[in-house]
Coordinates of C-alpha atoms in Angstrom, one line a residue:
M1076 CA 0.0 0.0 0.0
E1077 CA 1.2 3.5 -0.8
K1078 CA 2.5 5.6 2.1
G1079 CA 0.0 8.4 1.3
K1080 CA -3.0 6.1 1.5
M1081 CA -1.7 4.6 4.8
T1082 CA -1.4 8.1 6.3
K1083 CA -5.0 9.0 5.3
I1084 CA -6.4 5.7 6.7
A1085 CA -4.4 6.3 10.0
L1086 CA -5.8 9.8 10.2
A1087 CA -9.3 8.6 9.6
L1088 CA -9.0 6.0 12.4
I1089 CA -7.6 8.6 14.8
V1090 CA -10.6 10.9 14.1
V1091 CA -13.1 8.1 14.7
L1092 CA -11.3 7.2 18.0
M1093 CA -11.3 10.8 19.1
V1094 CA -15.0 11.2 18.4
G1095 CA -15.7 8.1 20.3
M1096 CA -13.7 9.3 23.3
L1097 CA -15.4 12.7 23.3
A1098 CA -18.8 11.0 23.2
G1099 CA -17.9 9.1 26.3
C1100 CA -17.1 12.3 28.3
G1101 CA -20.7 13.3 29.0
G1102 CA -20.3 13.0 32.8
G1103 CA -23.4 11.1 33.7
G1104 CA -26.4 11.5 31.6
G1105 CA -26.1 14.4 29.2
N1106 CA -29.0 16.8 28.6
K1107 CA -30.2 15.5 25.2
S1108 CA -33.7 14.0 24.9
S1109 CA -32.3 11.0 23.1
N1110 CA -30.9 9.7 26.4
V1111 CA -34.1 10.0 28.4
E1112 CA -35.6 6.6 27.7
D1113 CA -32.7 4.8 29.5
K1114 CA -32.0 7.4 32.1
D1115 CA -32.3 6.1 35.7
E1116 CA -30.2 8.5 37.6
L1117 CA -30.7 12.1 38.8
I1118 CA -27.5 14.2 39.3
V1119 CA -27.9 17.5 41.2
A1120 CA -25.2 20.2 41.6
T1121 CA -25.4 22.1 44.9
A1122 CA -23.1 24.9 46.2
Y1123 CA -22.6 23.5 49.7
D1124 CA -22.0 20.1 51.4
A1125 CA -24.3 19.0 54.2
K1126 CA -22.9 19.4 57.7
S1127 CA -24.7 16.2 58.9
L1128 CA -27.5 14.0 57.9
D1129 CA -28.8 13.7 61.4
P1130 CA -31.8 16.0 61.4
H1131 CA -31.5 16.7 65.2
A1132 CA -27.8 17.8 64.9
V1133 CA -28.0 20.6 62.4
N1134 CA -30.4 23.3 61.1
D1135 CA -29.0 24.4 57.7
V1136 CA -30.5 24.4 54.3
A1137 CA -27.6 22.4 52.6
S1138 CA -28.2 19.5 55.1
S1139 CA -32.0 19.8 54.8
N1140 CA -31.9 19.5 51.0
V1141 CA -30.4 16.0 51.3
M1142 CA -32.4 14.9 54.4
L1143 CA -35.7 15.8 52.7
Q1144 CA -35.1 12.9 50.2
I1145 CA -34.3 10.4 53.0
Y1146 CA -36.7 11.1 55.8
D1147 CA -40.4 11.6 56.4
T1148 CA -42.2 13.8 59.0
L1149 CA -45.5 13.4 60.7
V1150 CA -47.0 16.1 58.6
T1151 CA -46.0 18.1 55.5
I1152 CA -46.7 21.7 54.6
D1153 CA -47.3 23.0 51.1
G1154 CA -46.3 26.3 49.5
D1155 CA -49.6 27.8 50.6
G1156 CA -49.0 26.9 54.3
N1157 CA -51.5 24.1 54.4
I1158 CA -50.7 21.2 56.8
N1159 CA -51.2 17.7 55.3
P1160 CA -50.7 14.2 56.7
S1161 CA -47.4 12.3 55.9
V1162 CA -46.5 9.3 58.0
A1163 CA -49.4 10.3 60.2
E1164 CA -52.7 9.1 58.8
T1165 CA -54.6 11.6 60.9
F1166 CA -53.6 14.3 63.4
E1167 CA -55.6 16.2 65.9
Q1168 CA -55.1 19.1 68.3
V1169 CA -57.0 17.8 71.3
D1170 CA -56.7 21.0 73.3
E1171 CA -54.4 24.0 73.3
V1172 CA -51.4 21.9 74.4
T1173 CA -52.2 18.3 73.4
Y1174 CA -51.6 16.6 70.0
K1175 CA -52.7 13.2 68.9
F1176 CA -51.4 11.2 65.9
T1177 CA -52.6 8.0 64.3
L1178 CA -49.8 6.5 62.2
K1179 CA -50.1 4.8 58.8
K1180 CA -49.5 1.0 59.2
G1181 CA -46.8 -0.9 57.3
I1182 CA -44.4 2.0 56.8
K1183 CA -40.8 0.6 56.6
F1184 CA -37.5 2.1 57.6
H1185 CA -34.6 1.7 55.2
N1186 CA -33.2 -1.1 57.5
G1187 CA -36.4 -3.1 57.0
E1188 CA -38.0 -2.4 60.4
E1189 CA -41.6 -1.1 60.6
M1190 CA -42.1 2.4 61.9
K1191 CA -44.1 2.4 65.1
A1192 CA -45.2 4.8 67.8
E1193 CA -42.0 4.1 69.8
D1194 CA -39.9 5.4 67.0
V1195 CA -42.0 8.6 66.8
K1196 CA -41.6 9.1 70.6
F1197 CA -37.9 8.5 70.4
S1198 CA -37.6 11.0 67.5
I1199 CA -39.7 13.8 68.8
E1200 CA -38.2 13.5 72.3
R1201 CA -34.7 13.6 70.8
A1202 CA -35.6 16.7 68.7
A1203 CA -36.9 18.4 71.9
N1204 CA -33.5 17.8 73.6
S1205 CA -31.4 19.0 70.7
P1206 CA -29.6 22.3 71.1
A1207 CA -29.6 22.8 67.3
I1208 CA -33.4 22.8 67.0
A1209 CA -34.6 23.4 70.6
H1210 CA -36.1 26.7 69.5
I1211 CA -38.5 24.7 67.3
F1212 CA -39.2 21.7 69.5
G1213 CA -38.2 22.8 73.0
D1214 CA -41.8 23.4 74.1
I1215 CA -42.5 19.6 74.1
D1216 CA -43.2 18.1 77.5
T1217 CA -41.0 15.0 77.2
E1218 CA -42.7 13.4 80.1
S1219 CA -46.1 13.6 78.5
F1220 CA -45.9 10.9 75.8
E1221 CA -48.7 8.4 75.7
I1222 CA -48.7 5.4 73.4
A1223 CA -52.1 3.8 73.1
D1224 CA -50.9 1.1 70.6
D1225 CA -48.2 0.7 67.9
Y1226 CA -49.9 3.3 65.7
T1227 CA -51.4 5.9 68.1
I1228 CA -49.4 8.4 70.1
S1229 CA -50.1 11.7 71.9
F1230 CA -48.1 14.2 73.7
K1231 CA -48.3 17.7 75.2
L1232 CA -46.5 21.0 75.1
N1233 CA -45.4 22.9 78.1
N1234 CA -47.2 25.9 76.7
P1235 CA -49.5 26.7 73.8
N1236 CA -47.7 27.2 70.5
T1237 CA -49.8 28.3 67.6
G1238 CA -47.1 27.4 65.0
F1239 CA -46.3 24.0 66.4
L1240 CA -48.1 21.7 63.9
S1241 CA -46.4 23.5 61.0
S1242 CA -43.1 23.1 62.8
L1243 CA -43.5 19.4 62.7
A1244 CA -43.0 19.6 58.9
H1245 CA -39.5 21.0 59.5
T1246 CA -36.7 18.5 58.7
G1247 CA -36.0 18.6 62.5
G1248 CA -39.3 16.7 62.9
S1249 CA -38.0 13.7 60.8
I1250 CA -38.9 10.3 62.2
L1251 CA -35.8 8.2 62.9
N1252 CA -35.3 4.5 63.6
Q1253 CA -34.3 4.2 67.3
K1254 CA -32.3 1.0 66.7
A1255 CA -30.3 2.6 63.9
V1256 CA -29.5 5.7 65.8
E1257 CA -28.4 3.8 68.9
A1258 CA -26.3 1.4 66.8
E1259 CA -24.3 4.2 65.1
G1260 CA -24.0 6.5 68.0
D1261 CA -22.1 9.7 67.2
N1262 CA -21.6 8.5 63.7
Y1263 CA -25.3 8.4 62.9
G1264 CA -25.1 11.6 60.9
M1265 CA -23.0 9.8 58.4
K1266 CA -25.3 6.7 58.1
P1267 CA -28.9 7.9 58.3
V1268 CA -31.9 5.7 58.2
G1269 CA -35.3 7.1 57.4
T1270 CA -38.6 6.1 55.8
G1271 CA -38.3 8.4 52.8
P1272 CA -38.3 7.7 49.1
F1273 CA -34.5 7.4 48.9
K1274 CA -32.1 5.6 51.1
F1275 CA -28.5 6.5 51.9
V1276 CA -25.7 4.7 50.1
N1277 CA -22.5 6.8 50.5
W1278 CA -21.2 10.2 51.4
A1279 CA -17.8 11.4 50.1
K1280 CA -17.4 14.6 52.2
G1281 CA -17.0 17.7 50.2
D1282 CA -17.8 15.8 46.9
R1283 CA -21.1 14.0 46.8
V1284 CA -23.9 12.2 48.5
E1285 CA -25.2 9.0 46.8
L1286 CA -28.8 7.7 47.4
E1287 CA -30.8 4.9 45.9
K1288 CA -34.6 4.4 45.5
F1289 CA -36.2 2.6 48.5
A1290 CA -38.2 -0.3 47.1
D1291 CA -40.5 -0.4 50.1
Y1292 CA -41.4 3.3 50.2
H1293 CA -44.9 3.9 51.3
G1294 CA -45.7 6.8 49.0
D1295 CA -45.5 7.2 45.2
E1296 CA -42.6 5.3 43.7
P1297 CA -39.9 7.6 42.4
K1298 CA -39.4 7.4 38.6
F1299 CA -35.6 6.9 38.8
S1300 CA -33.4 4.6 40.9
K1301 CA -30.3 6.7 41.8
M1302 CA -29.8 10.2 43.1
V1303 CA -26.4 11.9 43.3
I1304 CA -26.0 15.3 45.0
R1305 CA -22.7 16.8 43.9
V1306 CA -20.9 19.6 45.7
I1307 CA -19.7 22.2 43.2
P1308 CA -19.0 25.4 45.1
E1309 CA -18.0 27.6 42.1
P1310 CA -21.3 28.8 40.5
T1311 CA -20.0 28.9 36.9
N1312 CA -18.8 25.4 37.2
R1313 CA -22.3 24.3 38.2
T1314 CA -23.6 25.9 35.0
I1315 CA -20.9 24.4 32.8
E1316 CA -21.7 20.9 34.3
L1317 CA -25.4 21.5 33.4
E1318 CA -24.5 22.6 29.9
S1319 CA -22.3 19.6 29.3
G1320 CA -24.7 17.0 30.8
G1321 CA -22.6 16.4 33.9
V1322 CA -25.6 17.2 36.0
D1323 CA -29.3 17.3 35.4
V1324 CA -30.2 20.0 37.9
A1325 CA -28.1 22.9 39.2
Y1326 CA -28.9 24.9 42.3
E1327 CA -28.1 28.6 42.9
I1328 CA -27.7 29.8 39.4
T1329 CA -26.1 33.2 39.6
T1330 CA -27.0 36.4 37.7
N1331 CA -24.0 35.9 35.5
D1332 CA -25.3 32.6 34.2
I1333 CA -29.1 33.1 34.0
S1334 CA -29.0 34.3 30.4
R1335 CA -26.8 31.4 29.4
I1336 CA -29.4 28.9 30.6
E1337 CA -32.3 30.9 29.2
E1338 CA -30.7 31.0 25.7
N1339 CA -29.9 27.3 25.7
E1340 CA -32.6 25.3 24.0
D1341 CA -31.7 22.2 25.9
L1342 CA -32.0 23.8 29.4
Q1343 CA -34.7 25.5 31.5
L1344 CA -34.7 27.9 34.4
S1345 CA -37.0 27.7 37.4
R1346 CA -37.4 30.6 39.9
M1347 CA -39.3 31.3 43.1
I1348 CA -39.2 34.0 45.8
D1349 CA -38.4 32.1 48.9
N1350 CA -38.6 32.7 52.7
Q1351 CA -35.0 33.8 53.1
I1352 CA -33.5 37.0 54.3
Q1353 CA -29.8 37.8 53.8
Y1354 CA -28.4 40.2 56.4
L1355 CA -25.3 41.8 57.8
G1356 CA -25.2 40.8 61.4
F1357 CA -23.3 42.4 64.3
N1358 CA -22.1 40.6 67.4
N1359 CA -24.2 42.6 69.8
Q1360 CA -22.1 41.5 72.8
K1361 CA -18.8 42.8 71.5
E1362 CA -17.5 46.3 71.5
P1363 CA -18.2 48.5 69.6
F1364 CA -21.4 46.7 68.4
N1365 CA -22.9 46.5 71.9
D1366 CA -23.6 50.2 71.4
I1367 CA -26.9 50.8 69.6
K1368 CA -25.6 54.0 68.1
V1369 CA -22.8 52.1 66.3
R1370 CA -25.3 49.6 64.9
Q1371 CA -27.6 52.3 63.8
A1372 CA -24.7 54.3 62.3
I1373 CA -23.7 51.3 60.1
S1374 CA -27.3 50.8 59.1
Y1375 CA -27.4 54.4 57.8
A1376 CA -23.9 54.1 56.2
I1377 CA -24.9 51.2 53.9
D1378 CA -26.8 51.8 50.7
T1379 CA -28.6 48.4 50.7
T1380 CA -30.4 49.2 47.4
S1381 CA -27.1 49.7 45.7
V1382 CA -25.6 46.6 47.3
V1383 CA -28.5 44.4 46.3
E1384 CA -29.0 45.7 42.8
T1385 CA -25.3 45.6 42.0
V1386 CA -24.8 42.1 43.3
W1387 CA -28.1 40.3 42.6
R1388 CA -29.2 42.2 39.5
G1389 CA -32.8 41.3 39.5
V1390 CA -32.7 38.1 41.6
G1391 CA -34.7 38.5 44.8
K1392 CA -35.4 41.9 46.2
V1393 CA -34.2 44.5 48.7
A1394 CA -35.2 43.4 52.2
E1395 CA -38.0 45.4 53.8
G1396 CA -37.2 44.3 57.4
P1397 CA -36.2 41.3 59.4
M1398 CA -38.8 38.9 57.9
A1399 CA -39.3 37.7 54.3
P1400 CA -42.2 39.3 52.6
N1401 CA -44.2 36.1 52.0
V1402 CA -44.2 35.0 55.6
K1403 CA -47.4 35.6 57.5
Y1404 CA -47.6 39.0 59.2
A1405 CA -44.7 40.5 57.4
D1406 CA -44.9 44.3 57.8
H1407 CA -44.7 45.8 54.4
S1408 CA -45.0 49.4 55.7
I1409 CA -42.0 49.2 58.1
E1410 CA -39.5 52.1 57.9
V1411 CA -35.9 50.9 57.9
H1412 CA -32.8 53.1 58.2
E1413 CA -32.4 54.9 54.9
Y1414 CA -28.9 55.5 53.4
N1415 CA -27.6 58.7 55.1
V1416 CA -23.8 59.1 55.4
E1417 CA -24.0 62.3 57.5
K1418 CA -26.4 60.7 59.9
A1419 CA -24.0 57.7 60.2
K1420 CA -21.0 60.0 61.0
E1421 CA -23.1 61.9 63.5
L1422 CA -24.1 58.7 65.4
L1423 CA -20.5 57.4 65.3
A1424 CA -19.3 60.6 66.9
E1425 CA -22.0 60.4 69.6
A1426 CA -20.8 56.8 70.3
G1427 CA -17.2 58.0 70.8
Y1428 CA -15.9 56.9 67.3
P1429 CA -15.6 60.2 65.4
D1430 CA -12.8 58.7 63.3
G1431 CA -14.3 55.3 63.0
F1432 CA -12.6 52.0 64.0
K1433 CA -11.2 48.8 62.6
T1434 CA -13.2 45.6 62.5
K1435 CA -13.6 42.3 60.7
L1436 CA -16.4 41.1 58.4
W1437 CA -16.9 37.4 58.0
T1438 CA -18.6 35.6 55.2
N1439 CA -18.6 32.1 53.7
E1440 CA -17.4 31.4 50.1
K1441 CA -20.7 32.1 48.4
Q1442 CA -19.7 34.6 45.7
E1443 CA -22.7 36.9 46.1
R1444 CA -21.9 37.3 49.8
V1445 CA -18.3 38.0 49.1
D1446 CA -19.4 40.6 46.6
M1447 CA -21.8 42.2 49.1
A1448 CA -19.0 42.2 51.7
T1449 CA -16.7 44.0 49.3
I1450 CA -19.2 46.8 48.5
I1451 CA -20.0 47.1 52.3
Q1452 CA -16.3 47.4 53.0
S1453 CA -16.1 50.3 50.5
Q1454 CA -19.2 52.1 51.8
L1455 CA -18.1 51.8 55.5
K1456 CA -14.7 53.3 54.6
E1457 CA -16.6 56.6 53.8
V1458 CA -17.5 56.9 57.5
G1459 CA -14.1 55.9 58.8
I1460 CA -14.7 52.2 59.5
D1461 CA -11.8 50.1 58.2
V1462 CA -13.2 46.6 57.4
D1463 CA -11.0 43.5 56.9
I1464 CA -12.9 40.7 55.1
E1465 CA -12.4 37.1 56.0
I1466 CA -13.8 34.2 54.0
L1467 CA -14.5 30.9 55.7
E1468 CA -15.6 27.4 54.5
W1469 CA -19.3 26.8 55.1
G1470 CA -19.0 24.3 57.9
A1471 CA -16.2 26.2 59.7
Y1472 CA -18.2 29.4 59.3
L1473 CA -21.3 28.0 61.1
D1474 CA -19.2 26.5 63.9
S1475 CA -17.3 29.8 64.4
L1476 CA -20.5 31.9 64.4
S1477 CA -22.0 29.7 67.1
K1478 CA -19.0 30.3 69.3
G1479 CA -19.5 34.1 69.1
E1480 CA -16.0 34.9 67.7
Q1481 CA -17.3 37.2 65.0
D1482 CA -17.5 41.0 64.7
M1483 CA -19.7 41.4 61.7
F1484 CA -20.9 38.7 59.4
I1485 CA -23.2 38.0 56.4
I1486 CA -25.6 35.1 56.4
G1487 CA -29.1 34.1 55.5
W1488 CA -32.0 32.8 57.5
T1489 CA -34.8 30.9 55.9
C1490 CA -38.2 30.4 57.5
Q1491 CA -38.9 26.7 56.8
T1492 CA -42.5 26.9 57.6
A1493 CA -45.1 29.6 56.9
D1494 CA -45.4 30.8 60.5
P1495 CA -43.7 34.0 61.7
D1496 CA -42.6 32.2 64.9
L1497 CA -39.9 30.3 63.0
A1498 CA -39.0 33.4 61.0
L1499 CA -38.1 35.4 64.1
Y1500 CA -37.7 33.2 67.1
G1501 CA -34.6 31.3 65.9
P1502 CA -32.4 34.3 65.0
L1503 CA -33.6 36.7 67.7
S1504 CA -34.6 34.8 70.8
Q1505 CA -32.4 34.8 74.0
E1506 CA -32.9 31.0 74.1
T1507 CA -31.0 30.5 70.8
L1508 CA -27.8 32.4 71.4
G1509 CA -25.1 30.8 69.2
A1510 CA -26.1 27.2 69.4
G1511 CA -29.5 27.9 67.9
A1512 CA -29.5 30.6 65.2
N1513 CA -29.0 33.9 67.1
F1514 CA -25.5 34.4 65.7
S1515 CA -25.8 38.2 66.4
F1516 CA -26.1 37.3 70.2
F1517 CA -28.9 39.8 70.3
I1518 CA -30.5 40.2 73.7
D1519 CA -33.5 42.4 74.1
D1520 CA -36.1 41.7 76.8
E1521 CA -39.0 43.4 74.9
V1522 CA -38.4 41.4 71.8
N1523 CA -37.9 38.2 73.7
D1524 CA -41.2 38.7 75.7
L1525 CA -43.1 39.4 72.5
L1526 CA -41.6 36.4 70.7
I1527 CA -42.9 34.2 73.6
K1528 CA -46.3 35.9 73.6
G1529 CA -46.6 35.5 69.8
R1530 CA -46.2 31.8 69.9
R1531 CA -48.7 31.4 72.8
I1532 CA -51.8 32.9 71.2
E1533 CA -53.9 31.8 68.3
D1534 CA -53.9 33.5 64.9
S1535 CA -55.8 36.8 65.3
P1536 CA -55.4 40.5 64.9
E1537 CA -53.7 40.5 68.3
R1538 CA -51.1 38.0 67.1
E1539 CA -50.5 40.0 63.9
A1540 CA -50.0 43.2 66.0
I1541 CA -47.4 41.4 68.2
Y1542 CA -45.3 40.3 65.2
K1543 CA -45.5 43.7 63.6
K1544 CA -44.3 45.2 66.9
I1545 CA -41.4 42.8 67.0
Q1546 CA -40.4 43.8 63.5
N1547 CA -40.4 47.5 64.3
R1548 CA -38.5 47.0 67.5
V1549 CA -35.8 45.0 65.7
V1550 CA -35.4 47.8 63.1
E1551 CA -35.0 50.3 66.0
Q1552 CA -32.4 48.1 67.8
A1553 CA -30.6 47.3 64.6
P1554 CA -29.0 43.9 65.4
W1555 CA -28.7 43.4 61.7
V1556 CA -28.6 45.4 58.5
F1557 CA -31.4 43.9 56.3
L1558 CA -29.9 43.2 52.9
S1559 CA -32.0 41.1 50.5
N1560 CA -34.8 38.6 50.3
G1561 CA -33.9 35.4 48.5
E1562 CA -35.0 33.8 45.3
A1563 CA -34.5 30.2 44.4
V1564 CA -33.0 30.1 40.9
V1565 CA -32.5 26.5 39.6
G1566 CA -31.3 25.4 36.2
S1567 CA -32.2 22.0 34.7
A1568 CA -32.2 20.0 31.5
K1569 CA -35.3 20.3 29.4
Y1570 CA -36.1 16.6 30.0
V1571 CA -36.4 17.2 33.8
K1572 CA -40.1 17.4 34.7
N1573 CA -41.9 18.2 37.9
L1574 CA -39.1 20.0 39.5
E1575 CA -41.0 21.4 42.4
L1576 CA -39.5 24.4 44.2
T1577 CA -40.6 25.4 47.6
P1578 CA -40.2 28.7 49.5
F1579 CA -38.6 26.9 52.4
G1580 CA -35.1 26.5 50.9
Y1581 CA -35.2 22.8 50.1
H1582 CA -36.9 20.9 47.3
P1583 CA -38.5 17.4 46.9
L1584 CA -36.2 16.1 44.2
F1585 CA -37.8 12.6 44.5
K1586 CA -40.8 13.9 42.6
I1587 CA -38.9 14.5 39.4
Y1588 CA -39.3 12.4 36.3
F1589 CA -37.7 12.5 32.8
E1590 CA -39.5 13.0 29.6

């Protein structure tokens, strides 16, 4: 054979081999409809790894997003705030402090055991004693449990709590298998056992959580067998993975990438205003932030509209106060501190800081928070406050905040029910300093008394007035600067159907199907 012909044949073979190699680099599914018939795995990109998969050990959205696929609760709550049965077949509020539940029969845990009333007692009692979620379940009288039979249980609260039933839909109300928890001990958060549609397979910390369909699930059978939740912190990398078919769903699409997804005929974008508020918090127990005039001065010194519009560019909205606008009793007429540099300088001088001071501002690695921190740093420089920004990894960030080591910090709080109690009690109550969600270590007797009173009375004009009074008092005391209200922005392949977003920060991925 002639040398030229051999060369052409060799080149042709190389091209064929390269095309074959490239076709094999799709990264787990691709986003073309031709693959849908055989697709049996959902791959989701998320920004943060879970801290734990023990629902009584943590209270963060990243962990809840995974746990929602693994566990069930006694009741669920829909986007309109309606409470519906889950593993409870029926539920009843017997009197103002007593609740009775009749359980569905035959529900299996992932280890094969049947869920019974003893497991419910164990789980709810454990939740009540958990420092991470005591602000949600601490009102439960742990001596009051009565088990009539394997499927009937009742218990009491120490005090009336209007939002309690909806709180049971929080992931902290998940039902655990007592035997599994006791067998794993402190390691249970790495080997969870629930009754949900997907069961735990593996967790490579910082990389991915792998789940598989639970064959004995009591509800509607999922339409796919495997779920992988990948941790991809860099937002553009999440978008690239979605475009290339490496993932089917990508959380937290940033403003930089929205148009890329909208203009891609193989992709789709889902959006929903959620129940989150992003805020700049002060450690109210540390100088100089223990002085209300300093906190108010910083509130005046920050142009929140500029911060939010520059960073978020049409995602979410400028915060109106300490509560997300869709939460019951949010006060839309509240008057927050408006941008006023001269007023800020005046208050700093009155507080003894005419030339400002040096301080640190913490945030985690979320790009929008880093960007907000940078703008805030620049704006505070105008009133003499020299800000050093420190960026921490998510898990270390939460741990450090709970210890009270921070000066200023940026974080979000999501109301994971529709009730104002959960929106405000966690981040503002004296009972939740550090270990709960009060990372600003805010102590105000008036707010605390109103928070307690608000959860004790039934929904009424009086209850609404209490929560509006709380919101106005918080604005006055300025433990935070209210920055933005959140919006879930999720990208997915066009073949992903029934992606159901919720305003609570976590989403039921098990309802998805491919078409």
